[in-house]
Short mmCIF file of C-alpha atoms and ligand atoms in Angstrom, two decimals:
data_model
loop_
_atom_site.label_atom_id
_atom_site.label_comp_id
_atom_site.label_asym_id
_atom_site.label_seq_id
_atom_site.Cartn_x
_atom_site.Cartn_y
_atom_site.Cartn_z
CA UNK F 1 0.04 0.41 -0.01
CA UNK F 2 0.68 2.90 -0.76
CA UNK F 3 1.42 6.32 1.89
CA UNK F 4 0.29 9.25 0.96
CA UNK F 5 2.29 12.42 1.94
CA UNK F 6 1.17 14.00 4.65
CA UNK F 7 0.11 17.51 4.68
CA UNK F 8 -1.06 20.28 6.83
CA UNK F 9 -3.76 20.72 9.19
CA UNK F 10 -5.38 22.08 11.35
CA UNK F 11 -7.77 18.89 14.51
CA UNK F 12 -10.98 19.88 15.77
CA UNK F 13 -11.94 18.46 18.10
CA UNK F 14 -14.95 18.40 19.59
CA UNK F 15 -15.10 17.31 23.28
CA UNK F 16 -12.35 18.36 24.49
CA UNK F 17 -13.00 18.06 28.21
CA UNK F 18 -14.40 14.61 26.98
CA UNK F 19 -12.72 11.47 28.50
CA UNK F 20 -11.78 9.25 24.86
CA UNK F 21 -9.53 13.26 24.92
CA UNK F 22 -7.72 11.97 27.59
CA UNK F 23 -7.47 8.91 27.78
CA UNK F 24 -6.17 8.30 24.28
CA UNK F 25 -6.12 11.85 22.08
CA UNK F 26 -3.26 13.92 23.17
CA UNK F 27 -1.27 11.17 24.52
CA UNK F 28 -1.20 10.21 20.41
CA UNK F 29 -0.67 14.08 20.08
CA UNK F 30 2.13 14.22 22.12
CA UNK F 31 3.83 10.98 21.08
CA UNK F 32 3.45 12.51 17.32
CA UNK F 33 4.01 15.87 18.74
CA UNK F 34 7.82 13.87 20.15
CA UNK F 35 8.62 11.67 17.22
CA UNK F 36 7.83 14.58 14.92
CA UNK F 37 5.06 12.68 12.54
CA UNK F 38 2.84 15.93 12.59
CA UNK F 39 2.50 17.91 9.60
CA UNK F 40 5.19 21.13 9.62
CA UNK F 41 1.55 23.84 9.23
CA UNK F 42 -0.71 22.00 12.17
CA UNK F 43 -2.68 23.86 15.07
CA UNK F 44 -5.47 22.04 17.09
CA UNK F 45 -8.94 23.30 18.44
CA UNK F 46 -10.49 21.99 21.01
CA UNK F 47 -13.65 23.27 21.23
CA UNK F 48 -16.06 22.89 24.30
CA UNK F 49 -19.74 24.00 26.60
CA UNK F 50 -17.91 24.65 29.43
CA UNK F 51 -15.12 26.73 29.52
CA UNK F 52 -10.96 24.72 29.98
CA UNK F 53 -7.19 26.15 29.37
CA UNK F 54 -4.81 25.06 26.63
CA UNK F 55 -2.68 24.74 30.34
CA UNK F 56 -5.57 22.39 31.80
CA UNK F 57 -5.53 19.58 29.00
CA UNK F 58 -1.99 20.00 30.02
CA UNK F 59 -2.11 18.59 33.30
CA UNK F 60 -3.95 16.39 31.93
CA UNK F 61 -2.56 15.06 30.21
CA UNK F 62 0.35 15.15 32.83
CA UNK F 63 -1.44 13.28 35.15
CA UNK F 64 -2.29 10.58 32.56
CA UNK F 65 1.91 9.18 31.12
CA UNK F 66 2.72 9.51 35.09
CA UNK F 67 -0.57 6.75 34.67
CA UNK F 68 1.36 4.89 32.73
CA UNK F 69 4.87 5.52 34.61
CA UNK F 70 5.92 7.04 31.82
CA UNK F 71 8.15 10.27 31.72
CA UNK F 72 7.08 13.55 30.67
CA UNK F 73 8.85 15.44 28.05
CA UNK F 74 8.86 19.05 28.61
CA UNK F 75 10.52 20.41 25.52
CA UNK F 76 7.26 18.38 24.06
CA UNK F 77 4.67 19.46 25.70
CA UNK F 78 5.42 23.03 24.92
CA UNK F 79 5.79 22.27 21.27
CA UNK F 80 2.64 20.93 21.12
CA UNK F 81 0.94 23.75 24.01
CA UNK F 82 2.32 25.57 21.30
CA UNK F 83 0.09 25.14 18.21
CA UNK F 84 -3.09 24.31 20.80
CA UNK F 85 -5.97 26.78 21.43
CA UNK F 86 -9.32 26.09 23.46
CA UNK F 87 -12.52 27.84 21.68
CA UNK F 88 -16.52 27.59 24.38
CA UNK F 89 -18.32 26.52 22.22
CA UNK F 90 -22.25 26.10 22.64
CA UNK F 91 -23.01 23.42 19.79
CA UNK F 92 -26.64 23.40 19.79
CA UNK F 93 -26.59 26.93 17.87
CA UNK F 94 -26.00 27.58 14.17
CA UNK F 95 -24.37 30.79 15.24
CA UNK F 96 -21.55 28.85 16.99
CA UNK F 97 -21.08 26.84 13.62
CA UNK F 98 -20.56 29.62 11.44
CA UNK F 99 -17.72 31.33 14.81
CA UNK F 100 -15.69 28.74 14.44
CA UNK F 101 -15.65 29.00 10.55
CA UNK F 102 -14.38 32.57 10.78
CA UNK F 103 -12.12 30.93 13.93
CA UNK F 104 -10.82 28.43 11.04
CA UNK F 105 -10.17 31.03 8.71
CA UNK F 106 -8.40 33.62 10.86
CA UNK F 107 -5.88 31.05 11.46
CA UNK F 108 -5.25 30.36 7.84
CA UNK F 109 -5.04 33.86 7.46
CA UNK F 110 -2.01 33.81 10.70
CA UNK F 111 -1.11 31.03 8.55
CA UNK F 112 -1.42 32.89 5.43
CA UNK F 113 -1.82 29.52 4.34
CA UNK F 114 -5.20 26.61 3.64
CA UNK F 115 -4.62 24.03 6.09
CA UNK F 116 -6.84 20.74 5.71
CA UNK F 117 -9.68 21.31 8.28
CA UNK F 118 -10.87 18.09 10.04
CA UNK F 119 -13.26 17.23 12.34
CA UNK F 120 -12.80 14.86 15.31
CA UNK F 121 -16.33 14.27 16.49
CA UNK F 122 -15.79 12.88 20.31
CA UNK F 123 -18.79 14.24 21.46
CA UNK F 124 -22.24 11.93 22.28
CA UNK F 125 -23.62 9.84 19.51
CA UNK F 126 -26.95 11.11 19.66
CA UNK F 127 -25.51 14.29 19.11
CA UNK F 128 -23.42 13.56 15.60
CA UNK F 129 -26.84 14.10 13.32
CA UNK F 130 -28.07 18.03 14.50
CA UNK F 131 -23.30 18.76 15.22
CA UNK F 132 -22.77 17.24 11.12
CA UNK F 133 -26.65 19.58 10.62
CA UNK F 134 -24.59 22.94 11.62
CA UNK F 135 -21.87 22.13 10.14
CA UNK F 136 -22.90 21.60 6.67
CA UNK F 137 -25.32 24.50 6.79
CA UNK F 138 -22.24 26.81 8.01
CA UNK F 139 -20.19 24.81 4.73
CA UNK F 140 -17.89 23.51 7.27
CA UNK F 141 -17.25 20.38 4.68
CA UNK F 142 -16.31 22.18 1.98
CA UNK F 143 -12.66 23.04 3.32
CA UNK F 144 -10.78 26.18 3.78
CA UNK F 145 -12.03 29.41 1.80
CA UNK F 146 -10.07 29.28 -0.78
CA UNK F 147 -10.71 25.94 -1.93
CA UNK F 148 -7.36 24.53 -1.58
CA UNK F 149 -7.70 22.38 1.08
CA UNK F 150 -10.15 19.13 2.24
CA UNK F 151 -12.42 19.09 5.00
CA UNK F 152 -12.73 16.43 6.42
CA UNK F 153 -14.79 14.41 9.42
CA UNK F 154 -14.01 11.85 11.56
CA UNK F 155 -16.72 10.54 13.66
CA UNK F 156 -16.19 7.41 16.99
CA UNK F 157 -18.40 4.01 17.69
CA UNK F 158 -21.55 3.46 17.62
CA UNK F 159 -22.92 4.46 13.85
CA UNK F 160 -26.56 4.01 14.33
CA UNK F 161 -28.16 2.48 17.60
CA UNK F 162 -29.68 -0.07 14.92
CA UNK F 163 -29.94 -0.74 11.21
CA UNK F 164 -32.72 2.09 11.03
CA UNK F 165 -30.85 4.81 13.42
CA UNK F 166 -27.28 3.53 11.26
CA UNK F 167 -29.29 4.76 7.62
CA UNK F 168 -30.79 7.55 9.02
CA UNK F 169 -27.51 8.53 9.83
CA UNK F 170 -25.82 7.79 7.20
CA UNK F 171 -28.82 9.05 5.04
CA UNK F 172 -28.53 12.85 7.24
CA UNK F 173 -24.61 13.09 7.05
CA UNK F 174 -24.26 12.66 3.25
CA UNK F 175 -25.86 16.44 2.75
CA UNK F 176 -23.32 17.54 3.99
CA UNK F 177 -19.65 15.41 3.66
CA UNK F 178 -19.33 12.96 1.02
CA UNK F 179 -17.84 9.21 2.27
CA UNK F 180 -14.50 10.39 0.65
CA UNK F 181 -14.79 12.74 3.70
CA UNK F 182 -16.69 10.94 6.46
CA UNK F 183 -13.86 8.61 8.58
CA UNK F 184 -15.47 6.48 10.80
CA UNK F 185 -13.60 4.97 13.82
CA UNK F 186 -12.31 1.97 14.43
CA UNK F 187 -9.50 1.81 16.54
CA UNK F 188 -9.08 -1.80 16.56
CA UNK F 189 -8.73 -1.86 12.79
CA UNK F 190 -5.86 0.22 13.73
CA UNK F 191 -3.90 -2.05 16.17
CA UNK F 192 -0.74 -3.67 14.83
CA UNK F 193 -1.42 -7.11 15.29
CA UNK F 194 -5.40 -6.74 13.39
CA UNK F 195 -2.50 -4.61 10.58
CA UNK F 196 -0.48 -8.16 10.91
CA UNK F 197 -3.36 -10.27 9.92
CA UNK F 198 -3.86 -9.80 6.60
CA UNK F 199 0.33 -10.11 5.79
CA UNK F 200 0.63 -13.05 7.83
CA UNK F 201 -2.54 -14.66 5.54
CA UNK F 202 -0.76 -13.07 2.58
CA UNK F 203 3.03 -14.15 3.42
CA UNK F 204 2.44 -17.56 4.92
CA UNK F 205 1.57 -20.28 1.82
CA UNK F 206 1.32 -22.75 4.81
CA UNK F 207 -2.13 -21.48 6.60
CA UNK F 208 -3.45 -20.40 2.84
CA UNK F 209 -3.41 -23.97 1.54
CA UNK F 210 -5.52 -24.82 4.96
CA UNK F 211 -8.33 -21.77 5.68
CA UNK F 212 -11.04 -22.87 5.06
CA UNK F 213 -14.39 -25.45 6.36
CA UNK F 214 -11.65 -28.12 5.16
CA UNK F 215 -9.43 -27.19 7.75
CA UNK F 216 -11.16 -25.35 10.33
CA UNK F 217 -13.00 -26.16 12.91
CA UNK F 218 -14.26 -22.96 14.97
CA UNK F 219 -13.13 -19.11 15.62
CA UNK F 220 -13.70 -17.45 18.18
CA UNK F 221 -12.81 -13.67 18.17
CA UNK F 222 -12.10 -12.73 21.87
CA UNK F 223 -12.36 -9.90 24.08
CA UNK F 224 -12.33 -9.65 26.81
CA UNK F 225 -11.50 -6.56 29.61
CA UNK F 226 -10.87 -6.85 33.15
CA UNK F 227 -12.28 -3.24 33.49
CA UNK F 228 -16.10 -1.66 34.67
CA UNK F 229 -17.18 1.48 33.16
CA UNK F 230 -15.00 3.94 34.91
CA UNK F 231 -17.75 6.49 35.08
CA UNK F 232 -18.51 5.98 31.46
CA UNK F 233 -22.57 5.04 32.80
CA UNK F 234 -23.80 7.81 30.42
CA UNK F 235 -22.21 6.49 26.70
CA UNK F 236 -22.44 3.02 28.21
CA UNK F 237 -26.22 2.51 29.64
CA UNK F 238 -28.03 2.82 26.03
CA UNK F 239 -24.72 1.75 24.10
CA UNK F 240 -24.00 -2.22 25.64
CA UNK F 241 -21.18 -4.87 24.82
CA UNK F 242 -22.69 -5.99 21.57
CA UNK F 243 -22.53 -2.02 19.59
CA UNK F 244 -19.49 -1.19 22.24
CA UNK F 245 -17.89 -3.83 21.25
CA UNK F 246 -18.56 -6.36 18.95
CA UNK F 247 -21.22 -4.03 15.51
CA UNK F 248 -18.30 -1.60 15.37
CA UNK F 249 -14.33 -3.72 16.35
CA UNK F 250 -15.48 -7.02 16.82
CA UNK F 251 -16.90 -7.77 13.75
CA UNK F 252 -14.74 -5.37 11.98
CA UNK F 253 -11.43 -7.93 12.52
CA UNK F 254 -13.48 -10.54 11.25
CA UNK F 255 -13.40 -9.56 7.88
CA UNK F 256 -9.75 -9.65 7.94
CA UNK F 257 -9.43 -13.31 9.83
CA UNK F 258 -12.17 -14.49 6.37
CA UNK F 259 -12.27 -12.22 3.70
CA UNK F 260 -10.96 -12.80 0.59
CA UNK F 261 -7.46 -11.42 0.10
CA UNK F 262 -7.51 -9.66 -2.68
CA UNK F 263 -5.26 -9.62 -5.52
CA UNK F 264 -3.65 -6.32 -5.13
CA UNK F 265 -3.99 -4.71 -1.13
CA UNK F 266 -5.24 -1.35 -2.12
CA UNK F 267 -7.91 0.45 0.38
CA UNK F 268 -10.64 0.24 -2.20
CA UNK F 269 -9.94 -3.80 -3.21
CA UNK F 270 -9.49 -4.20 0.89
CA UNK F 271 -12.89 -2.85 1.82
CA UNK F 272 -14.53 -4.80 -1.05
CA UNK F 273 -13.93 -7.90 0.69
CA UNK F 274 -14.81 -7.21 3.62
CA UNK F 275 -18.44 -5.83 2.72
CA UNK F 276 -18.35 -8.80 1.01
CA UNK F 277 -17.30 -11.19 3.76
CA UNK F 278 -20.03 -9.09 5.91
CA UNK F 279 -22.73 -9.62 3.65
CA UNK F 280 -22.64 -12.58 3.66
CA UNK F 281 -22.97 -13.52 7.78
CA UNK F 282 -26.67 -14.90 7.85
CA UNK F 283 -27.98 -12.16 10.00
CA UNK F 284 -29.19 -13.74 13.33
CA UNK F 285 -33.44 -14.22 12.42
CA UNK F 286 -35.85 -13.03 15.56
CA UNK F 287 -35.80 -16.83 16.59
CA UNK F 288 -33.06 -17.77 17.42
CA UNK F 289 -31.90 -15.39 19.33
CA UNK F 290 -32.64 -17.00 22.27
CA UNK F 291 -29.95 -20.21 20.71
CA UNK F 292 -27.50 -18.12 18.84
CA UNK F 293 -26.34 -15.56 21.77
CA UNK F 294 -26.28 -15.05 25.51
CA UNK F 295 -26.25 -11.33 27.59
CA UNK F 296 -25.28 -11.16 31.21
CA UNK F 297 -24.52 -7.96 32.93
CA UNK F 298 -21.46 -7.62 36.45
CA UNK F 299 -22.24 -7.40 39.89
CA UNK F 300 -22.91 -4.43 39.99
CA UNK F 301 -23.40 -2.22 37.33
CA UNK F 302 -26.44 -1.27 37.96
CA UNK F 303 -25.06 0.88 40.86
CA UNK F 304 -22.18 2.37 38.84
CA UNK F 305 -24.87 3.19 36.33
CA UNK F 306 -27.41 4.24 39.62
CA UNK F 307 -30.44 2.40 37.65
CA UNK F 308 -31.31 -0.23 39.20
CA UNK F 309 -33.88 -1.73 36.54
CA UNK F 310 -30.21 -1.36 34.18
CA UNK F 311 -31.24 -4.35 31.55
CA UNK F 312 -27.51 -3.02 29.87
CA UNK F 313 -25.76 -5.95 29.34
CA UNK F 314 -22.07 -5.19 30.30
CA UNK F 315 -20.64 -8.80 28.41
CA UNK F 316 -22.01 -10.68 25.40
CA UNK F 317 -21.48 -13.53 23.38
CA UNK F 318 -22.71 -14.50 19.36
CA UNK F 319 -22.58 -17.40 17.69
CA UNK F 320 -22.34 -16.70 13.86
CA UNK F 321 -22.61 -18.66 10.75
CA UNK F 322 -20.44 -17.07 7.43
CA UNK F 323 -22.45 -18.13 4.19
CA UNK F 324 -19.91 -18.63 1.22
CA UNK F 325 -17.91 -21.79 0.07
CA UNK F 326 -15.01 -20.94 1.88
CA UNK F 327 -16.33 -21.48 5.23
CA UNK F 328 -19.70 -22.88 5.26
CA UNK F 329 -20.73 -24.85 8.51
CA UNK F 330 -17.62 -23.59 10.55
CA UNK F 331 -19.54 -22.11 13.86
CA UNK F 332 -17.99 -18.86 15.04
CA UNK F 333 -18.21 -17.03 18.14
CA UNK F 334 -17.83 -13.70 18.60
CA UNK F 335 -18.06 -12.39 22.48
CA UNK F 336 -16.79 -8.87 24.61
CA UNK F 337 -17.82 -8.88 28.00
CA UNK F 338 -16.29 -6.18 30.83
CA UNK F 339 -15.22 -7.17 34.90
CA UNK F 340 -14.07 -10.17 32.93
CA UNK F 341 -10.45 -12.27 35.19
CA UNK F 342 -8.22 -10.78 32.79
CA UNK F 343 -7.72 -8.28 29.04
CA UNK F 344 -6.96 -10.59 26.55
CA UNK F 345 -8.24 -9.65 23.07
CA UNK F 346 -7.67 -12.00 21.29
CA UNK F 347 -9.10 -14.51 17.78
CA UNK F 348 -8.65 -18.58 18.01
CA UNK F 349 -8.72 -20.36 14.81
CA UNK F 350 -9.23 -24.43 15.91
CA UNK F 351 -7.29 -26.10 13.45
CA UNK F 352 -8.51 -29.85 13.01
CA UNK F 353 -12.19 -31.82 12.12
CA UNK F 354 -14.36 -29.97 12.16
CA UNK F 355 -17.21 -32.66 12.68
CA UNK F 356 -15.01 -33.03 16.59
CA UNK F 357 -15.20 -29.53 17.39
CA UNK F 358 -13.64 -30.92 20.46
CA UNK F 359 -10.22 -32.33 19.14
CA UNK F 360 -8.74 -30.04 18.08
CA UNK F 361 -4.60 -30.49 16.54
CA UNK F 362 -3.76 -27.19 16.70
CA UNK F 363 -4.99 -23.60 17.81
CA UNK F 364 -3.22 -20.79 15.81
CA UNK F 365 -4.11 -17.30 18.45
CA UNK F 366 -3.63 -13.51 16.76
CA UNK F 367 -2.95 -11.45 20.17
CA UNK F 368 -4.19 -8.14 20.13
CA UNK F 369 -4.09 -6.97 23.88
CA UNK F 370 -1.98 -7.80 25.81
CA UNK F 371 1.82 -9.31 24.52
CA UNK F 372 0.64 -8.55 21.07
CA UNK F 373 1.80 -11.38 18.80
CA UNK F 374 0.66 -14.51 17.21
CA UNK F 375 1.02 -18.11 18.76
CA UNK F 376 0.20 -21.57 17.83
CA UNK F 377 0.16 -24.47 20.08
CA UNK F 378 1.76 -27.81 18.21
CA UNK F 379 1.87 -31.40 19.81
CA UNK F 380 5.54 -32.47 20.79
CA UNK F 381 7.12 -35.48 22.43
CA UNK F 382 8.16 -35.03 25.72
CA UNK F 383 11.35 -35.59 26.65
CA UNK F 384 11.99 -38.70 28.49
CA UNK F 385 11.70 -42.83 27.64
CA UNK F 386 8.43 -42.96 27.25
CA UNK F 387 6.09 -41.40 23.86
CA UNK F 388 4.26 -39.11 26.60
CA UNK F 389 3.22 -35.77 23.95
CA UNK F 390 2.39 -32.43 25.27
CA UNK F 391 1.48 -29.10 23.97
CA UNK F 392 3.25 -26.57 23.51
CA UNK F 393 3.21 -23.32 21.63
CA UNK F 394 5.23 -21.57 19.23
CA UNK F 395 4.65 -17.86 19.61
CA UNK F 396 5.84 -14.82 17.91
CA UNK F 397 6.32 -11.57 20.62
CA UNK F 398 6.65 -8.01 19.37
CA UNK F 399 8.36 -6.55 22.71
CA UNK F 400 10.79 -9.47 21.32
CA UNK F 401 10.73 -9.54 18.00
CA UNK F 402 11.24 -5.98 17.37
CA UNK F 403 12.02 -3.91 20.63
CA UNK F 404 10.18 -2.56 23.33
CA UNK F 405 7.75 0.86 22.38
CA UNK F 406 8.58 0.58 18.44
CA UNK F 407 4.75 0.97 17.62
CA UNK F 408 1.84 3.17 17.11
CA UNK F 409 -0.23 3.75 19.72
CA UNK F 410 -4.05 2.73 17.69
CA UNK F 411 -5.05 6.32 18.44
CA UNK F 412 -1.56 7.28 16.99
CA UNK F 413 -2.16 5.62 13.24
CA UNK F 414 -6.13 6.92 14.47
CA UNK F 415 -4.88 10.63 13.54
CA UNK F 416 -1.73 9.99 11.27
CA UNK F 417 -4.23 7.91 8.76
CA UNK F 418 -6.51 11.40 9.70
CA UNK F 419 -4.43 13.77 8.95
CA UNK F 420 -2.93 12.03 5.83
CA UNK F 421 -6.58 11.53 4.21
CA UNK F 422 -5.71 7.58 4.23
CA UNK F 423 -9.59 5.99 5.13
CA UNK F 424 -8.10 1.93 4.10
CA UNK F 425 -8.01 2.02 7.76
CA UNK F 426 -11.54 3.40 8.30
CA UNK F 427 -14.98 1.60 8.48
CA UNK F 428 -16.92 1.93 5.15
CA UNK F 429 -21.49 2.86 5.49
CA UNK F 430 -22.20 0.02 3.36
CA UNK F 431 -20.07 -1.65 5.36
CA UNK F 432 -21.50 -0.85 9.04
CA UNK F 433 -24.91 -1.22 7.61
CA UNK F 434 -24.02 -5.14 7.04
CA UNK F 435 -22.97 -5.01 10.62
CA UNK F 436 -26.02 -3.94 11.89
CA UNK F 437 -27.81 -6.20 9.52
CA UNK F 438 -26.38 -8.89 11.49
CA UNK F 439 -27.17 -8.30 14.97
CA UNK F 440 -30.55 -5.46 13.59
CA UNK F 441 -32.43 -8.46 15.62
CA UNK F 442 -30.61 -9.22 18.91
CA UNK F 443 -30.52 -5.65 19.33
CA UNK F 444 -34.60 -5.62 19.31
CA UNK F 445 -35.13 -8.57 20.83
CA UNK F 446 -32.39 -7.48 23.79
CA UNK F 447 -34.70 -4.25 23.85
CA UNK F 448 -37.88 -6.06 25.02
CA UNK F 449 -36.68 -7.53 28.69
CA UNK F 450 -34.24 -8.60 30.35
CA UNK F 451 -35.18 -12.25 31.60
CA UNK F 452 -32.27 -13.94 29.59
CA UNK F 453 -29.72 -11.49 31.23
CA UNK F 454 -27.32 -13.35 33.57
CA UNK F 455 -25.43 -11.61 36.01
CA UNK F 456 -22.45 -13.10 36.81
CA UNK F 457 -20.28 -12.74 39.50
CA UNK F 458 -16.84 -10.35 38.56
CA UNK F 459 -14.03 -11.91 36.66
CA UNK F 460 -16.96 -15.11 35.42
CA UNK F 461 -17.06 -15.24 32.14
CA UNK F 462 -21.63 -16.44 31.46
CA UNK F 463 -21.31 -19.86 30.48
C1 BG6 X 501 -13.87 1.43 23.19
C2 BG6 X 501 -14.69 1.24 24.09
O1 BG6 X 501 -13.98 1.58 22.13
O2 BG6 X 501 -13.07 0.55 23.33
C3 BG6 X 501 -14.21 0.66 25.25
O3 BG6 X 501 -15.76 2.63 23.79
C4 BG6 X 501 -13.52 -0.60 25.74
O4 BG6 X 501 -15.99 0.36 26.32
C5 BG6 X 501 -12.22 0.28 24.46
O5 BG6 X 501 -13.24 -0.19 26.66
C6 BG6 X 501 -11.32 -0.24 24.27
O6 BG6 X 501 -10.15 -0.40 23.74
P1 BG6 X 501 -8.68 -1.21 23.87
O7 BG6 X 501 -7.73 -0.59 23.37
O8 BG6 X 501 -8.58 -0.88 25.22
O9 BG6 X 501 -9.10 -2.48 23.81
#
């Protein structure tokens, strides 16, 4: 894949005081600044309802780095501070967006050049629609004032709450931005091991020959987290594990494992194959929800969410089937949960006789987190006079192979790709809709009541 050139830009962050900005975006910008990877002409404009100052944001960043046990570099802080400004704005008023446009025009006039405008929506998903309408009305989607630079918009998931609302949102956004301008963020795709899946499949013919239902007995895509909702009740209550992780991150990651490999891995070809794969997954029917899904909620969640009647799932498991020649008949489990025993984001591919699911010969595991890498277990004879055999693991591990800290964090990649205009690792509107189609009836069946919701002890995933 060729890398588009780095261009200049103004990064406009809606919701600069939010949790995501503090935990992910500001650290990512700090590392990019530290590595001199930001374009020479670059400005960050943080938007907030509440008054805050650049110094407050930098203090928060410093604290975040301290919590990570990482040293803070004074020079990088200074550099980052010098290209940041905060604008207080009421996002419910049209005039605020006209004012924002005037601010951006002013920055370009100050700098004497047009800058690409990158709008990052780090605000509650239900506010995307109105904010984007205002942006369209005030011509924020039309690039710089002289028409020589682009406007791009980056949105966090979930993109809609079900198939219908996602469709409505897509239609609404398209009134102001074209598909080429919209970057639907899925930071899982920007994780190094996720990117490695296609490379691994493309470059290791040994596995290509056995990649399908004749040799693979099942696939498990797993995203277990030890953390709970971390004070994000207002986001999590209407979202739940199915929307938060499965509809977006995990179905996207599944496509990387199961899509057909394009002859040339261009962005368009990869998106085309991912879409074909998503469209070949059989949508779960309403009458299958009881047998093909499991949902749970960790004990103590309702107190954290301050909702004694909450039926929001903090654990979800679904079983899907890919209805194409390569995968037909292979069960695929996709599951995600919070407050489980430990963090484990991985894809396990069981090789063995598909008819005997429990008699797995080898398991290939892509570990997205922690200990990023790839491993496969093999059966080997134990040393000694007997013929006893044992399972042993062969592992490729990023830290051992390439050294510590040399691969960028997913959000650094997300921001860099937004800045340089590379949409490969972002979800297209068709992909988003195809994913919703798979889980739509689950969303609606689950909304009817919580009889099947399993309340689980923290650390113990529902069976
Ligand atoms: C986010 C979800 O998209 O991903 C969070 O909203 C979740 O609920 C997070 O904790 C997990 O990301 P990562 O990169 O830590 O696996």
